[in-house]
CSV table of C-alpha atoms and ligand atoms in Angstrom, one decimal:
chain,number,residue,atom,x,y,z
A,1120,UNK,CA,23.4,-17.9,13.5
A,1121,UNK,CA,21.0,-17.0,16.2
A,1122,UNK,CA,18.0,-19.4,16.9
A,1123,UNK,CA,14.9,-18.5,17.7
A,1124,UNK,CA,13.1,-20.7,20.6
A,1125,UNK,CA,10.0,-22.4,18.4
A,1126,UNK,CA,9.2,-24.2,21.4
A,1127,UNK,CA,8.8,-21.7,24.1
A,1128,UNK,CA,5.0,-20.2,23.6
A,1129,UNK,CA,3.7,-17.9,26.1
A,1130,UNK,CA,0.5,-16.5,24.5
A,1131,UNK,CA,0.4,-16.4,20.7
A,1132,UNK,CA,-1.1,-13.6,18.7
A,1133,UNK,CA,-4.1,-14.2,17.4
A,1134,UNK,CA,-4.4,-13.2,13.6
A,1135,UNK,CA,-8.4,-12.0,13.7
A,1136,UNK,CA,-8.0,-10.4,17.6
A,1137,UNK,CA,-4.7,-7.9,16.5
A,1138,UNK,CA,-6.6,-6.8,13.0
A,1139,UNK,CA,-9.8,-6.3,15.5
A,1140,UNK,CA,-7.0,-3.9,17.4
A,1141,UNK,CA,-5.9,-2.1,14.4
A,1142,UNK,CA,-9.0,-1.2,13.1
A,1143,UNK,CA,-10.4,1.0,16.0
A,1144,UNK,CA,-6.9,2.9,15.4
A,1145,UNK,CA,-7.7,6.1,12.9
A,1146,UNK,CA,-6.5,5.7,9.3
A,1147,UNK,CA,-3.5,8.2,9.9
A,1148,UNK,CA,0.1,8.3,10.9
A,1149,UNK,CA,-0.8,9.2,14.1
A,1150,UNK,CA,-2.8,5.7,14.3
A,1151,UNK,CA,0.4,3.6,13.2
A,1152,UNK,CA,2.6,5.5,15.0
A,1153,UNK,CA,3.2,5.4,19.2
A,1154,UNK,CA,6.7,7.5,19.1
A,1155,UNK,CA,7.7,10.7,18.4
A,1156,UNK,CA,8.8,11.3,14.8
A,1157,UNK,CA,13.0,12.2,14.1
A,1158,UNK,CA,14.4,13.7,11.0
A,1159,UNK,CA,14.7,11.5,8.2
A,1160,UNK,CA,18.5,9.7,7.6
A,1161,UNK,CA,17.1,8.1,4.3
A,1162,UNK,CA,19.8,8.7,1.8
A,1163,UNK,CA,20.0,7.5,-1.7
A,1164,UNK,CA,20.7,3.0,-2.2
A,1165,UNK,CA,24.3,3.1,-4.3
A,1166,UNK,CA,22.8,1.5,-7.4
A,1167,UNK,CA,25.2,-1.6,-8.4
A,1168,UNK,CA,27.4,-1.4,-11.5
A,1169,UNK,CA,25.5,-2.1,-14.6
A,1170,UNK,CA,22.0,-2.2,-13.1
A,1171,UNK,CA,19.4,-1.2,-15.3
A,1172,UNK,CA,16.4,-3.2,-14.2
A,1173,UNK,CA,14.0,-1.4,-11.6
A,1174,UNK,CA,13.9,-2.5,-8.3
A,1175,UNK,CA,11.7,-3.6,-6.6
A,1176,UNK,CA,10.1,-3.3,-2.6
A,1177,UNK,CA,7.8,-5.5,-0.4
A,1178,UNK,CA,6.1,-3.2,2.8
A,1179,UNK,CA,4.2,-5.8,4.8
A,1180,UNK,CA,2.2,-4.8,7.5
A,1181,UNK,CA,2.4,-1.1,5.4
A,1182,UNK,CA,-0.7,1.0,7.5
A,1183,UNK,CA,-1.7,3.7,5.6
A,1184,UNK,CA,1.8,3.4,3.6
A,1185,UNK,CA,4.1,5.9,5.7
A,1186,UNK,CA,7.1,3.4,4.7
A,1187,UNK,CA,6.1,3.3,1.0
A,1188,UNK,CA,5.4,6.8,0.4
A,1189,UNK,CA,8.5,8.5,2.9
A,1190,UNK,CA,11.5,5.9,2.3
A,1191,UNK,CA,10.5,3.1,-0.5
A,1192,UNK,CA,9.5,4.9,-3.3
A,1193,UNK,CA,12.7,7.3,-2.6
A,1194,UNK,CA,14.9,4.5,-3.3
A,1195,UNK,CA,13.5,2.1,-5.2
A,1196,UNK,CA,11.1,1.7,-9.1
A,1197,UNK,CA,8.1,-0.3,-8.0
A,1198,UNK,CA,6.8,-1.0,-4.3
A,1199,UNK,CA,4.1,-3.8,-3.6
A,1200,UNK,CA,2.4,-2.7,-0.1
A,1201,UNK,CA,0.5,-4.9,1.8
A,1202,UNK,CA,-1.8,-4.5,4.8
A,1203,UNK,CA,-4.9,-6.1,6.1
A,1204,UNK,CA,-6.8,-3.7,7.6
A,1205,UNK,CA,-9.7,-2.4,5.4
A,1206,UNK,CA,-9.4,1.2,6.8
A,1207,UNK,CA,-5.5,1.1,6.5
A,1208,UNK,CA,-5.0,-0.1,3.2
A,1209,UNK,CA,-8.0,1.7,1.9
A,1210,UNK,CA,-6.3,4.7,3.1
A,1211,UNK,CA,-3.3,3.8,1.3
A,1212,UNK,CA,-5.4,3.7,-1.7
A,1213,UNK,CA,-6.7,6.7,-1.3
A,1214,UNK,CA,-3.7,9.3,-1.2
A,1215,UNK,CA,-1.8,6.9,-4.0
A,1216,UNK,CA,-4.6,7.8,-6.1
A,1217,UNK,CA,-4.8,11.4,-4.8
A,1218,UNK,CA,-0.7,11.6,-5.4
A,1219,UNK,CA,-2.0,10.0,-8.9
A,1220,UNK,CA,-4.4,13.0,-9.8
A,1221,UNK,CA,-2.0,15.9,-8.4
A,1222,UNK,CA,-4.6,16.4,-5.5
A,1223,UNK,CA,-2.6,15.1,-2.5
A,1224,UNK,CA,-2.4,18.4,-0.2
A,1225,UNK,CA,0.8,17.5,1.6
A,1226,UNK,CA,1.1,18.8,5.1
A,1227,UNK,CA,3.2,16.6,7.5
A,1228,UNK,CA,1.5,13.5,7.9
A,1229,UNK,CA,0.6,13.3,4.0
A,1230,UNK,CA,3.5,13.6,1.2
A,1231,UNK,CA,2.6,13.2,-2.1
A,1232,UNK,CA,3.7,9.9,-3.4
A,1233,UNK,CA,7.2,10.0,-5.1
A,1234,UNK,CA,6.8,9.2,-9.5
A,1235,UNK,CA,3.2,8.3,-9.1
A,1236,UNK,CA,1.4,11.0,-11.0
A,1237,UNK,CA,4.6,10.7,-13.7
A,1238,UNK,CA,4.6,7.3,-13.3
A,1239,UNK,CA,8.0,6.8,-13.1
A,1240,UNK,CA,7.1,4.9,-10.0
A,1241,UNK,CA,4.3,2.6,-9.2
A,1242,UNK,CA,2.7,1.2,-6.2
A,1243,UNK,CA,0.8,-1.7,-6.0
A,1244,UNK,CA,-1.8,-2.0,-3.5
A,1245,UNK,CA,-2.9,-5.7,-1.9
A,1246,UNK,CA,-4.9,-6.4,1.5
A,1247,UNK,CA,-3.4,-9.3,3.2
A,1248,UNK,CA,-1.7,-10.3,6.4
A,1249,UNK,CA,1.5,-11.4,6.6
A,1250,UNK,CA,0.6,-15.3,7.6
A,1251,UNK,CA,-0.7,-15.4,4.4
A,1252,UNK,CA,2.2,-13.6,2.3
A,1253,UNK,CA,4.5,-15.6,0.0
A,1254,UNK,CA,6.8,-12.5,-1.2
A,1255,UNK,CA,7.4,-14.8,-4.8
A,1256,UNK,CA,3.2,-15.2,-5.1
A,1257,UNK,CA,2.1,-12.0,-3.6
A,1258,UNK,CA,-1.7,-12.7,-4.9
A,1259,UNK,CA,-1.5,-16.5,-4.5
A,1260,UNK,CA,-3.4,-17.1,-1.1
A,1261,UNK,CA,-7.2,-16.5,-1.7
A,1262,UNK,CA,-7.6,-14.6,1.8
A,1263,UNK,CA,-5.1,-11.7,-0.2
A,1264,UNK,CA,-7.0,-9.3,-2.2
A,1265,UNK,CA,-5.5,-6.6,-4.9
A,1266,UNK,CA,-6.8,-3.4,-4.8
A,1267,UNK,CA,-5.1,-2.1,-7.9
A,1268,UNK,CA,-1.6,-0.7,-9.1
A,1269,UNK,CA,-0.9,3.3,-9.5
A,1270,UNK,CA,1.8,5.2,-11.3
A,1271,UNK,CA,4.3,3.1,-13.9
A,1272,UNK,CA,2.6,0.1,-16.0
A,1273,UNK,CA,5.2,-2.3,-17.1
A,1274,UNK,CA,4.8,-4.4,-20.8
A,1275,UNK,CA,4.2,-7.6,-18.6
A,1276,UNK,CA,3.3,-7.9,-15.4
A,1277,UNK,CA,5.9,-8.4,-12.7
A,1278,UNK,CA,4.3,-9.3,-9.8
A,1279,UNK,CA,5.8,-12.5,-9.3
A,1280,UNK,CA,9.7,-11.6,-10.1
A,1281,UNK,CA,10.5,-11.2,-6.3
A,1282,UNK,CA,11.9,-8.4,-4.3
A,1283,UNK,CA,15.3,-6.5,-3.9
A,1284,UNK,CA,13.7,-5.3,-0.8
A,1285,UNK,CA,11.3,-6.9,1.6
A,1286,UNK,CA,10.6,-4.3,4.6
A,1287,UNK,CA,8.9,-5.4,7.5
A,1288,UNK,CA,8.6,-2.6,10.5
A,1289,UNK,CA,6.2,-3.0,13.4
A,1290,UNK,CA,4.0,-5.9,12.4
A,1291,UNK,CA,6.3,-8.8,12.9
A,1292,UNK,CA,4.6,-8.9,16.6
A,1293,UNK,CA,1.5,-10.1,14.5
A,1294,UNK,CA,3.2,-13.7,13.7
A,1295,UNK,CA,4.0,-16.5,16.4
A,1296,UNK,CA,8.0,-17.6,16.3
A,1297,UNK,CA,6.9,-20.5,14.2
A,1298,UNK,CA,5.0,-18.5,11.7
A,1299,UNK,CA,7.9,-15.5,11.9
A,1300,UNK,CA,10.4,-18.2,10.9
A,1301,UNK,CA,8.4,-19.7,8.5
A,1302,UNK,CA,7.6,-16.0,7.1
A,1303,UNK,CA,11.6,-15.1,6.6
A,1304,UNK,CA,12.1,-18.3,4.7
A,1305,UNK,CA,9.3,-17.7,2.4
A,1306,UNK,CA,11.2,-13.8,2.1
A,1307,UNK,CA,14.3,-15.3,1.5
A,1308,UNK,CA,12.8,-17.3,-1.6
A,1309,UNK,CA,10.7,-14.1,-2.3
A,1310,UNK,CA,14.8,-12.1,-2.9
A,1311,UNK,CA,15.7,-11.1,-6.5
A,1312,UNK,CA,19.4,-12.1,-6.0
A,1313,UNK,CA,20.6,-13.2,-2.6
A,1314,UNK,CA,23.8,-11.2,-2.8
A,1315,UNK,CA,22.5,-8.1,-3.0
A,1316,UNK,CA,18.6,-8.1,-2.0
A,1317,UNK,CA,18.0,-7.1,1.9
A,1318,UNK,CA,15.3,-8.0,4.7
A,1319,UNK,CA,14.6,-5.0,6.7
A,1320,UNK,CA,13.1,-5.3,10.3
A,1321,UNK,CA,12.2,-2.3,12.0
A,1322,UNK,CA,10.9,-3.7,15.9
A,1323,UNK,CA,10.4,-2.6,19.1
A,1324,UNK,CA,12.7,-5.0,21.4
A,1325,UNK,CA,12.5,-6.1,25.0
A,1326,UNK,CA,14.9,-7.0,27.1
A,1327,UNK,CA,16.6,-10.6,27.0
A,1328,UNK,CA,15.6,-13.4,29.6
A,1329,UNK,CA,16.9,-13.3,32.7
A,1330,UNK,CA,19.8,-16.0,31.6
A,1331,UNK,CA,20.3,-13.8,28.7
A,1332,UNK,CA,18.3,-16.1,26.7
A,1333,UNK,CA,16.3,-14.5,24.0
A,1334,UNK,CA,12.8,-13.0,25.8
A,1335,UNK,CA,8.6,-12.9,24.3
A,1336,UNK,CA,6.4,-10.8,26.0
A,1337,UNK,CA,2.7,-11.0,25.0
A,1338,UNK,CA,0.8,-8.5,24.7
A,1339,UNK,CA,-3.0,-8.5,24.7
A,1340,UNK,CA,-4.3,-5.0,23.9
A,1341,UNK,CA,-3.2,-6.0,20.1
A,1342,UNK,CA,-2.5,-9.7,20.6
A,1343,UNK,CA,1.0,-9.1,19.8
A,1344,UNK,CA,4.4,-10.2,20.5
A,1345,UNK,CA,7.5,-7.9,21.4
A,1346,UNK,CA,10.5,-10.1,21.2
A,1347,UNK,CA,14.6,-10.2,22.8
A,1348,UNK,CA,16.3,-10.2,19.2
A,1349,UNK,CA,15.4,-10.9,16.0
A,1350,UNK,CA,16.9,-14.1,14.4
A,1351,UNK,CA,18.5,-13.7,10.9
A,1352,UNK,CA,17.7,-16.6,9.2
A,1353,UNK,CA,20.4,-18.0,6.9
A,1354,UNK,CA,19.9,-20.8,4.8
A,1355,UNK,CA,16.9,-23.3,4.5
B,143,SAH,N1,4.5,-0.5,9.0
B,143,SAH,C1,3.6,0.6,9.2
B,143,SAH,C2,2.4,0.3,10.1
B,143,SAH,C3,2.8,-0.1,11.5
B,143,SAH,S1,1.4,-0.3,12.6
B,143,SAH,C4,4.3,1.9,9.6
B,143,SAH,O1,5.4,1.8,10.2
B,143,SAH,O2,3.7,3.0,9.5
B,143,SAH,C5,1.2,-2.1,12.6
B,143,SAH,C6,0.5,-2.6,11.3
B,143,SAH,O3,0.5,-4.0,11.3
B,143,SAH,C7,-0.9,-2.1,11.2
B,143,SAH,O4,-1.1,-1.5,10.0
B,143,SAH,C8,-1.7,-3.4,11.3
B,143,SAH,O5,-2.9,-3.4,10.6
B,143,SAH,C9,-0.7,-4.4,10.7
B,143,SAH,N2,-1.0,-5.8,11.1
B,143,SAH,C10,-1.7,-6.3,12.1
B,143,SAH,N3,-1.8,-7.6,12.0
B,143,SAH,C11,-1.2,-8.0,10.9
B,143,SAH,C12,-1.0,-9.2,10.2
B,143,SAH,N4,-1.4,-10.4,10.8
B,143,SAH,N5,-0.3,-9.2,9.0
B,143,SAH,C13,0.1,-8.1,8.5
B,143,SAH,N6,0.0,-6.8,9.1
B,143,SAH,C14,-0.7,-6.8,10.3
């Protein structure tokens, strides 16, 4: 297993300073996205023998929910996306419940969201950073704050019955080493069956240490941190 160096801290990010960053970026792909777009690869998750529950996906740090609406909801029942910024996940809101109504006018920063307005498929919507997010108590932490669910409505609610996917992709920069190891352990909990749930990270990287030792490289614009490798954490 890879450790992560919890000791080494060069400047941390700063929860309040990178949402301040993210919410003078405009409420659109183009604001969560710095690279040039490439066709999709998604194809279909083999579904395990015998599986008839619906599965389940976490996005953290989800934006205006490119992940959720572009791959999650193509592969999986019920999606829980979570982001902190009040323009961002208000944004998400707002084209789940157009994709709800029928009214989403696609074009190609805005699909319309996969079994929503069948409701096959639901999303639920939550505001909260990922410092505060405990995958098995999504709404637990009094900072989080849940905008609503659109699409399927189960019997009971399921909320708390973990994930068979936790994504994270470009917002693990937003959480010190300590807090990101901390974070994976509380994802780990948060899996529906060890064997066959997944953590996805989607990072930038930067190159190791000089002693190719892992490498953290601060930066302040968004009071983030681009790291040399991320550490899978096994275990407790
Ligand atoms: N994952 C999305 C958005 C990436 S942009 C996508 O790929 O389209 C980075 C996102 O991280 C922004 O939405 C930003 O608001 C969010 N973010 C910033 N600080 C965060 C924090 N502390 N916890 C969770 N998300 C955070």
């Amino acid at each position: 297993m890879s450790q992560v160096d919890t000791t080494y801290t060069p400047s941390q990010p700063d929860v309040e300073e990178g949402i301040e960053y993210w919410s003078t970026q405009p409420a659109s792909y183009d604001g969560v996205l710095e690279l040039s777009t490439v066709p999709s690869a998604i194809r279909p998750l083999k579904t395990p023998p015998a599986h008839t529950r619906r599965t389940r996906a976490l996005d953290v740090g989800a934006g205006v929910g490119r992940v959720t609406s572009d791959v999650l909801l193509h592969l999986v029942s019920d999606v829980v996306l979570m982001e902190p910024v009040e323009g961002f996940v208000n944004e998400a809101w707002k084209r789940g419940a157009s994709s709800a109504e029928g009214i989403l006018v696609e074009d190609s920063s805005h699909a319309r969201w996969k079994g929503i307005q069948n409701k096959t498929k639901s999303v639920t919507v939550v505001q909260g950073t990922l410092q505060a997010l405990d995958p098995l108590h999504p709404l637990a932490d009094p900072t989080t704050k849940l905008l609503g669910r659109l699409g399927y409505e189960p019997a009971e609610e399921d909320l708390e019955s973990g994930f068979d996917v936790i994504w994270c992709q470009w917002c693990l920069g937003h959480l010190s080493n300590v807090d990101l190891v901390a974070f994976f352990k509380r994802c780990r909990q948060g899996l529906r069956d060890p064997d066959n749930s997944i953590i996805v990270v989607k990072e930038n990287l930067c190159h190791n240490a000089a002693d190719g030792g892992p490498e953290t490289v601060f930066d302040p614009s968004d009071s983030s941190l681009t790291r040399y490798f991320i550490p899978l954490v096994r275990g407790s």
